[in-house]
């Protein structure tokens, strides 16, 4: 099982104070109460699925801190810290302290790095994005520091500024859901040659954060805005929990973005 131990924050300070992805508009603010309820429901769904959830409080002045997936990439006691765009730089110190206090060996990223947003582990393979939020030189760094076989992937435009909007690891044994249109030709070829079971998702559903999901291999926690993917996953015997993510969507995120995986194997 994967994604059984998660770090989440909260939506108390979630606002759109700047626009660093095409979904964000300062003219379209989340309803604070609804956002908090949305986030609580996601956490509750993780707990009902038997996942361990750890919480760290968001900080005032860090309006994107609800998206902890960008904090780091964690493997076997090590955490490579994210290095986000300047607007989110104040978050990093909070993550560093939390991970350090929890006994993780915290490693500084030498280049821009979107953390788990651009780095999806699939067994010993790491599906790794670059181009928008992650410097391609991070791939070699992640290979060396965390020991993954890196599969480099490029998305075709800023709608897919993080790879976790275009690709999702479903698991058991290795099933991947993806939006082929979101990736360039060489990246598509790489995915098709991995020998995994692939589920195609339409651009329309992917733009509604269909792929920004968390799967432990049995239960998939995902947005309510992608009924076709939900039906496909159910037809494969998975337990699917669909949740409202309308407020998180205003920040350009969904279920996956709100949790950093801490699994230790
Ligand atoms: N507003 C946030 C940003 O642009 C959203 C981050 C979503 N995280 C993710 N893993 N896709 O940075």
mmCIF file of C-alpha atoms and ligand atoms in Angstrom:
data_model
loop_
_atom_site.group_PDB
_atom_site.id
_atom_site.type_symbol
_atom_site.label_atom_id
_atom_site.label_comp_id
_atom_site.label_asym_id
_atom_site.label_seq_id
_atom_site.Cartn_x
_atom_site.Cartn_y
_atom_site.Cartn_z
ATOM 1 C CA UNK A 1 0.000 0.000 0.000
ATOM 2 C CA UNK A 2 1.105 3.561 -0.666
ATOM 3 C CA UNK A 3 -0.150 6.929 0.533
ATOM 4 C CA UNK A 4 -1.007 5.559 3.958
ATOM 5 C CA UNK A 5 0.816 8.294 5.893
ATOM 6 C CA UNK A 6 0.090 11.876 4.905
ATOM 7 C CA UNK A 7 0.983 15.389 5.987
ATOM 8 C CA UNK A 8 -1.745 17.963 5.530
ATOM 9 C CA UNK A 9 -2.157 21.571 6.585
ATOM 10 C CA UNK A 10 -5.418 23.531 6.681
ATOM 11 C CA UNK A 11 -7.358 26.045 4.626
ATOM 12 C CA UNK A 12 -7.590 28.740 7.337
ATOM 13 C CA UNK A 13 -5.376 31.165 5.420
ATOM 14 C CA UNK A 14 -6.197 29.998 1.898
ATOM 15 C CA UNK A 15 -6.655 32.991 -0.414
ATOM 16 C CA UNK A 16 -5.733 34.074 -3.923
ATOM 17 C CA UNK A 17 -3.247 36.887 -3.266
ATOM 18 C CA UNK A 18 -1.225 36.367 -6.468
ATOM 19 C CA UNK A 19 -1.558 34.474 -9.742
ATOM 20 C CA UNK A 20 1.148 31.885 -10.356
ATOM 21 C CA UNK A 21 -0.877 29.395 -12.351
ATOM 22 C CA UNK A 22 -3.613 29.855 -14.963
ATOM 23 C CA UNK A 23 -6.401 28.739 -12.634
ATOM 24 C CA UNK A 24 -5.758 31.510 -10.109
ATOM 25 C CA UNK A 25 -7.436 34.901 -10.328
ATOM 26 C CA UNK A 26 -7.340 37.435 -7.508
ATOM 27 C CA UNK A 27 -10.832 38.440 -8.685
ATOM 28 C CA UNK A 28 -12.131 34.955 -7.848
ATOM 29 C CA UNK A 29 -11.609 34.358 -4.129
ATOM 30 C CA UNK A 30 -12.512 31.103 -2.393
ATOM 31 C CA UNK A 31 -15.336 31.160 0.125
ATOM 32 C CA UNK A 32 -13.384 30.658 3.299
ATOM 33 C CA UNK A 33 -15.950 28.569 5.174
ATOM 34 C CA UNK A 34 -16.565 26.325 2.186
ATOM 35 C CA UNK A 35 -12.820 25.890 1.635
ATOM 36 C CA UNK A 36 -12.276 24.815 5.235
ATOM 37 C CA UNK A 37 -15.185 22.355 4.977
ATOM 38 C CA UNK A 38 -13.814 20.982 1.703
ATOM 39 C CA UNK A 39 -10.410 20.417 3.255
ATOM 40 C CA UNK A 40 -11.899 18.837 6.397
ATOM 41 C CA UNK A 41 -13.884 16.428 4.226
ATOM 42 C CA UNK A 42 -10.716 15.385 2.393
ATOM 43 C CA UNK A 43 -8.928 14.709 5.693
ATOM 44 C CA UNK A 44 -11.933 12.788 6.968
ATOM 45 C CA UNK A 45 -11.950 10.665 3.798
ATOM 46 C CA UNK A 46 -8.261 9.796 4.306
ATOM 47 C CA UNK A 47 -8.962 8.733 7.887
ATOM 48 C CA UNK A 48 -11.977 6.648 6.838
ATOM 49 C CA UNK A 49 -9.744 4.911 4.308
ATOM 50 C CA UNK A 50 -7.426 3.968 7.183
ATOM 51 C CA UNK A 51 -4.648 6.437 6.349
ATOM 52 C CA UNK A 52 -2.642 8.157 9.061
ATOM 53 C CA UNK A 53 -2.934 11.920 8.727
ATOM 54 C CA UNK A 54 -0.587 14.381 10.389
ATOM 55 C CA UNK A 55 -1.453 18.035 10.498
ATOM 56 C CA UNK A 56 0.653 21.169 10.521
ATOM 57 C CA UNK A 57 -0.980 24.565 10.905
ATOM 58 C CA UNK A 58 -0.883 26.946 7.990
ATOM 59 C CA UNK A 59 0.757 30.304 8.602
ATOM 60 C CA UNK A 60 -0.825 33.696 8.033
ATOM 61 C CA UNK A 61 0.894 35.231 5.027
ATOM 62 C CA UNK A 62 1.185 31.814 3.344
ATOM 63 C CA UNK A 63 -2.111 31.641 1.425
ATOM 64 C CA UNK A 64 -1.099 28.515 -0.551
ATOM 65 C CA UNK A 65 0.043 26.458 2.416
ATOM 66 C CA UNK A 66 -3.001 24.225 2.141
ATOM 67 C CA UNK A 67 -1.100 22.617 -0.783
ATOM 68 C CA UNK A 68 1.486 20.639 1.204
ATOM 69 C CA UNK A 69 2.337 18.385 -1.744
ATOM 70 C CA UNK A 70 4.781 21.045 -2.884
ATOM 71 C CA UNK A 71 6.639 20.998 0.445
ATOM 72 C CA UNK A 72 9.059 18.192 -0.395
ATOM 73 C CA UNK A 73 9.575 14.733 -1.807
ATOM 74 C CA UNK A 74 10.014 12.170 0.952
ATOM 75 C CA UNK A 75 11.560 8.697 0.768
ATOM 76 C CA UNK A 76 12.942 6.400 3.468
ATOM 77 C CA UNK A 77 13.657 9.008 6.100
ATOM 78 C CA UNK A 78 14.908 11.644 3.684
ATOM 79 C CA UNK A 79 13.082 14.717 2.479
ATOM 80 C CA UNK A 80 14.208 16.851 -0.438
ATOM 81 C CA UNK A 81 12.610 20.215 0.243
ATOM 82 C CA UNK A 82 10.622 21.981 -2.437
ATOM 83 C CA UNK A 83 11.887 25.249 -3.864
ATOM 84 C CA UNK A 84 8.721 27.038 -4.989
ATOM 85 C CA UNK A 85 8.131 30.288 -6.877
ATOM 86 C CA UNK A 86 9.011 33.459 -4.917
ATOM 87 C CA UNK A 87 5.377 34.082 -3.923
ATOM 88 C CA UNK A 88 5.438 30.841 -1.885
ATOM 89 C CA UNK A 89 8.989 31.092 -0.538
ATOM 90 C CA UNK A 90 7.866 31.794 3.047
ATOM 91 C CA UNK A 91 6.311 28.342 3.303
ATOM 92 C CA UNK A 92 9.630 26.551 3.012
ATOM 93 C CA UNK A 93 10.900 27.384 6.492
ATOM 94 C CA UNK A 94 7.736 25.954 8.052
ATOM 95 C CA UNK A 95 8.132 22.688 6.150
ATOM 96 C CA UNK A 96 11.820 22.483 6.928
ATOM 97 C CA UNK A 97 11.157 22.839 10.647
ATOM 98 C CA UNK A 98 8.325 20.322 10.671
ATOM 99 C CA UNK A 99 10.262 17.675 8.746
ATOM 100 C CA UNK A 100 13.401 18.266 10.779
ATOM 101 C CA UNK A 101 11.543 17.956 14.077
ATOM 102 C CA UNK A 102 10.040 14.700 12.816
ATOM 103 C CA UNK A 103 13.510 13.290 12.349
ATOM 104 C CA UNK A 104 13.705 13.423 8.565
ATOM 105 C CA UNK A 105 17.068 14.142 6.998
ATOM 106 C CA UNK A 106 16.146 17.386 5.269
ATOM 107 C CA UNK A 107 17.950 18.062 2.006
ATOM 108 C CA UNK A 108 17.948 21.446 0.328
ATOM 109 C CA UNK A 109 16.978 21.511 -3.373
ATOM 110 C CA UNK A 110 19.712 23.245 -5.395
ATOM 111 C CA UNK A 111 17.275 24.329 -8.132
ATOM 112 C CA UNK A 112 13.599 25.163 -8.548
ATOM 113 C CA UNK A 113 11.575 22.162 -7.409
ATOM 114 C CA UNK A 114 7.842 21.685 -6.990
ATOM 115 C CA UNK A 115 8.236 18.817 -4.519
ATOM 116 C CA UNK A 116 5.840 15.947 -4.907
ATOM 117 C CA UNK A 117 3.757 18.105 -7.280
ATOM 118 C CA UNK A 118 6.317 17.293 -9.983
ATOM 119 C CA UNK A 119 7.533 13.966 -8.626
ATOM 120 C CA UNK A 120 5.233 10.949 -8.548
ATOM 121 C CA UNK A 121 6.745 7.746 -7.151
ATOM 122 C CA UNK A 122 5.581 4.509 -8.755
ATOM 123 C CA UNK A 123 7.524 1.753 -7.025
ATOM 124 C CA UNK A 124 11.200 2.478 -7.656
ATOM 125 C CA UNK A 125 10.350 4.682 -10.600
ATOM 126 C CA UNK A 126 9.892 8.407 -10.220
ATOM 127 C CA UNK A 127 7.698 10.093 -12.801
ATOM 128 C CA UNK A 128 9.240 13.537 -12.776
ATOM 129 C CA UNK A 129 8.072 16.719 -14.426
ATOM 130 C CA UNK A 130 10.115 19.777 -15.303
ATOM 131 C CA UNK A 131 9.804 22.955 -17.272
ATOM 132 C CA UNK A 132 7.338 25.024 -15.252
ATOM 133 C CA UNK A 133 8.087 24.651 -11.568
ATOM 134 C CA UNK A 134 10.967 22.206 -11.551
ATOM 135 C CA UNK A 135 14.411 22.697 -13.061
ATOM 136 C CA UNK A 136 15.353 19.645 -15.179
ATOM 137 C CA UNK A 137 18.631 19.407 -13.261
ATOM 138 C CA UNK A 138 16.580 18.308 -10.239
ATOM 139 C CA UNK A 139 16.022 14.929 -11.865
ATOM 140 C CA UNK A 140 19.635 13.841 -11.504
ATOM 141 C CA UNK A 141 19.665 15.307 -8.014
ATOM 142 C CA UNK A 142 16.608 13.236 -7.015
ATOM 143 C CA UNK A 143 18.102 10.111 -8.527
ATOM 144 C CA UNK A 144 21.232 10.530 -6.466
ATOM 145 C CA UNK A 145 19.680 11.705 -3.218
ATOM 146 C CA UNK A 146 16.636 9.397 -3.095
ATOM 147 C CA UNK A 147 17.677 6.513 -5.334
ATOM 148 C CA UNK A 148 14.838 6.579 -7.828
ATOM 149 C CA UNK A 149 14.941 5.614 -11.508
ATOM 150 C CA UNK A 150 13.738 8.884 -12.967
ATOM 151 C CA UNK A 151 11.380 9.023 -15.949
ATOM 152 C CA UNK A 152 11.502 12.641 -17.177
ATOM 153 C CA UNK A 153 8.212 14.022 -18.439
ATOM 154 C CA UNK A 154 7.216 17.334 -20.032
ATOM 155 C CA UNK A 155 3.759 18.780 -20.063
ATOM 156 C CA UNK A 156 2.753 20.922 -23.029
ATOM 157 C CA UNK A 157 1.435 24.064 -21.354
ATOM 158 C CA UNK A 158 0.983 25.957 -18.119
ATOM 159 C CA UNK A 159 -2.363 24.357 -17.351
ATOM 160 C CA UNK A 160 -0.224 21.402 -16.323
ATOM 161 C CA UNK A 161 2.264 23.453 -14.322
ATOM 162 C CA UNK A 162 2.708 20.502 -11.962
ATOM 163 C CA UNK A 163 2.803 16.902 -13.180
ATOM 164 C CA UNK A 164 0.211 15.835 -10.608
ATOM 165 C CA UNK A 165 -2.452 17.518 -12.742
ATOM 166 C CA UNK A 166 -1.674 15.335 -15.756
ATOM 167 C CA UNK A 167 -0.673 11.940 -14.338
ATOM 168 C CA UNK A 168 -1.860 9.904 -11.345
ATOM 169 C CA UNK A 169 -0.478 6.711 -9.877
ATOM 170 C CA UNK A 170 -3.367 4.377 -9.065
ATOM 171 C CA UNK A 171 -1.190 1.435 -7.991
ATOM 172 C CA UNK A 172 -1.636 -2.264 -7.381
ATOM 173 C CA UNK A 173 0.278 -3.553 -9.164
ATOM 174 C CA UNK A 174 0.992 -0.580 -11.355
ATOM 175 C CA UNK A 175 -1.809 1.283 -12.927
ATOM 176 C CA UNK A 176 -1.443 4.835 -14.129
ATOM 177 C CA UNK A 177 -4.159 7.268 -15.095
ATOM 178 C CA UNK A 178 -3.057 10.034 -17.412
ATOM 179 C CA UNK A 179 -4.090 12.684 -19.883
ATOM 180 C CA UNK A 180 -2.002 11.951 -23.007
ATOM 181 C CA UNK A 181 -2.809 15.361 -24.527
ATOM 182 C CA UNK A 182 -1.123 17.085 -21.612
ATOM 183 C CA UNK A 183 2.270 15.558 -22.449
ATOM 184 C CA UNK A 184 4.666 16.037 -25.334
ATOM 185 C CA UNK A 185 5.370 13.187 -27.762
ATOM 186 C CA UNK A 186 8.595 11.846 -26.187
ATOM 187 C CA UNK A 187 6.946 11.870 -22.757
ATOM 188 C CA UNK A 188 3.938 9.967 -24.089
ATOM 189 C CA UNK A 189 6.249 7.392 -25.606
ATOM 190 C CA UNK A 190 8.086 7.030 -22.324
ATOM 191 C CA UNK A 191 4.860 6.406 -20.430
ATOM 192 C CA UNK A 192 3.600 3.940 -23.013
ATOM 193 C CA UNK A 193 6.850 1.988 -22.800
ATOM 194 C CA UNK A 194 6.790 1.542 -19.036
ATOM 195 C CA UNK A 195 4.681 -1.608 -19.288
ATOM 196 C CA UNK A 196 2.055 -0.239 -16.925
ATOM 197 C CA UNK A 197 -1.679 -0.551 -17.181
ATOM 198 C CA UNK A 198 -2.814 2.859 -18.494
ATOM 199 C CA UNK A 199 -6.142 4.624 -18.053
ATOM 200 C CA UNK A 200 -6.745 7.574 -20.367
ATOM 201 C CA UNK A 201 -8.422 10.678 -19.035
ATOM 202 C CA UNK A 202 -9.883 13.388 -21.259
ATOM 203 C CA UNK A 203 -8.470 16.895 -21.260
ATOM 204 C CA UNK A 204 -11.826 18.171 -20.017
ATOM 205 C CA UNK A 205 -11.800 16.018 -16.903
ATOM 206 C CA UNK A 206 -8.086 16.584 -16.330
ATOM 207 C CA UNK A 207 -8.670 20.352 -16.373
ATOM 208 C CA UNK A 208 -11.164 19.762 -13.599
ATOM 209 C CA UNK A 209 -8.439 18.138 -11.497
ATOM 210 C CA UNK A 210 -9.511 14.547 -12.206
ATOM 211 C CA UNK A 211 -5.941 13.307 -11.921
ATOM 212 C CA UNK A 212 -5.134 15.248 -8.790
ATOM 213 C CA UNK A 213 -6.170 12.262 -6.688
ATOM 214 C CA UNK A 214 -4.795 10.098 -3.917
ATOM 215 C CA UNK A 215 -4.895 6.339 -4.302
ATOM 216 C CA UNK A 216 -3.601 3.747 -1.856
ATOM 217 C CA UNK A 217 -4.335 0.942 -4.279
ATOM 218 C CA UNK A 218 -7.712 0.118 -2.715
ATOM 219 C CA UNK A 219 -9.413 3.446 -2.183
ATOM 220 C CA UNK A 220 -9.140 6.399 -4.542
ATOM 221 C CA UNK A 221 -9.937 9.808 -3.060
ATOM 222 C CA UNK A 222 -10.721 12.239 -5.850
ATOM 223 C CA UNK A 223 -12.755 15.190 -7.036
ATOM 224 C CA UNK A 224 -16.456 14.956 -7.752
ATOM 225 C CA UNK A 225 -15.815 16.761 -11.050
ATOM 226 C CA UNK A 226 -14.622 13.737 -13.026
ATOM 227 C CA UNK A 227 -17.430 11.172 -13.184
ATOM 228 C CA UNK A 228 -15.980 9.288 -16.154
ATOM 229 C CA UNK A 229 -12.693 8.572 -14.440
ATOM 230 C CA UNK A 230 -14.551 7.665 -11.245
ATOM 231 C CA UNK A 231 -16.691 5.143 -13.137
ATOM 232 C CA UNK A 232 -13.635 3.659 -14.861
ATOM 233 C CA UNK A 233 -11.860 3.190 -11.522
ATOM 234 C CA UNK A 234 -14.945 1.568 -9.987
ATOM 235 C CA UNK A 235 -15.217 -0.825 -12.916
ATOM 236 C CA UNK A 236 -11.702 -1.974 -11.984
ATOM 237 C CA UNK A 237 -12.814 -2.852 -8.483
ATOM 238 C CA UNK A 238 -11.459 0.196 -6.706
ATOM 239 C CA UNK A 239 -13.372 1.937 -3.952
ATOM 240 C CA UNK A 240 -13.831 5.529 -5.106
ATOM 241 C CA UNK A 241 -14.676 8.465 -2.856
ATOM 242 C CA UNK A 242 -15.637 11.641 -4.719
ATOM 243 C CA UNK A 243 -15.416 14.975 -2.954
ATOM 244 C CA UNK A 244 -16.200 18.558 -3.741
ATOM 245 C CA UNK A 245 -13.081 20.604 -4.618
ATOM 246 C CA UNK A 246 -14.597 23.800 -6.019
ATOM 247 C CA UNK A 247 -12.730 26.169 -3.671
ATOM 248 C CA UNK A 248 -9.347 24.448 -3.912
ATOM 249 C CA UNK A 249 -9.747 24.619 -7.695
ATOM 250 C CA UNK A 250 -9.580 28.421 -7.458
ATOM 251 C CA UNK A 251 -6.007 27.990 -6.262
ATOM 252 C CA UNK A 252 -5.254 25.582 -9.088
ATOM 253 C CA UNK A 253 -5.278 22.468 -6.961
ATOM 254 C CA UNK A 254 -7.264 19.462 -5.852
ATOM 255 C CA UNK A 255 -7.070 16.461 -3.544
ATOM 256 C CA UNK A 256 -3.504 15.362 -4.352
ATOM 257 C CA UNK A 257 -2.060 18.849 -3.800
ATOM 258 C CA UNK A 258 -3.322 18.972 -0.229
ATOM 259 C CA UNK A 259 -1.232 16.072 1.075
ATOM 260 C CA UNK A 260 2.447 15.249 1.229
ATOM 261 C CA UNK A 261 3.109 11.509 1.334
ATOM 262 C CA UNK A 262 5.380 10.472 4.227
ATOM 263 C CA UNK A 263 5.241 6.682 3.738
ATOM 264 C CA UNK A 264 8.222 4.810 5.032
ATOM 265 C CA UNK A 265 8.938 1.432 3.570
HETATM 266 N N1 LIG B 1 -1.728 27.808 -5.913
HETATM 267 C C1 LIG B 1 -0.753 26.763 -5.768
HETATM 268 C C2 LIG B 1 0.441 27.062 -6.650
HETATM 269 O O1 LIG B 1 0.285 27.547 -7.706
HETATM 270 C C3 LIG B 1 -1.346 25.439 -6.112
HETATM 271 C C4 LIG B 1 -0.418 24.286 -5.904
HETATM 272 C C5 LIG B 1 -1.043 22.982 -6.229
HETATM 273 N N2 LIG B 1 -0.170 21.891 -5.978
HETATM 274 C C6 LIG B 1 0.038 20.847 -6.782
HETATM 275 N N3 LIG B 1 0.751 19.869 -6.328
HETATM 276 N N4 LIG B 1 -0.383 20.810 -8.021
HETATM 277 O O2 LIG B 1 1.544 26.810 -6.301
#
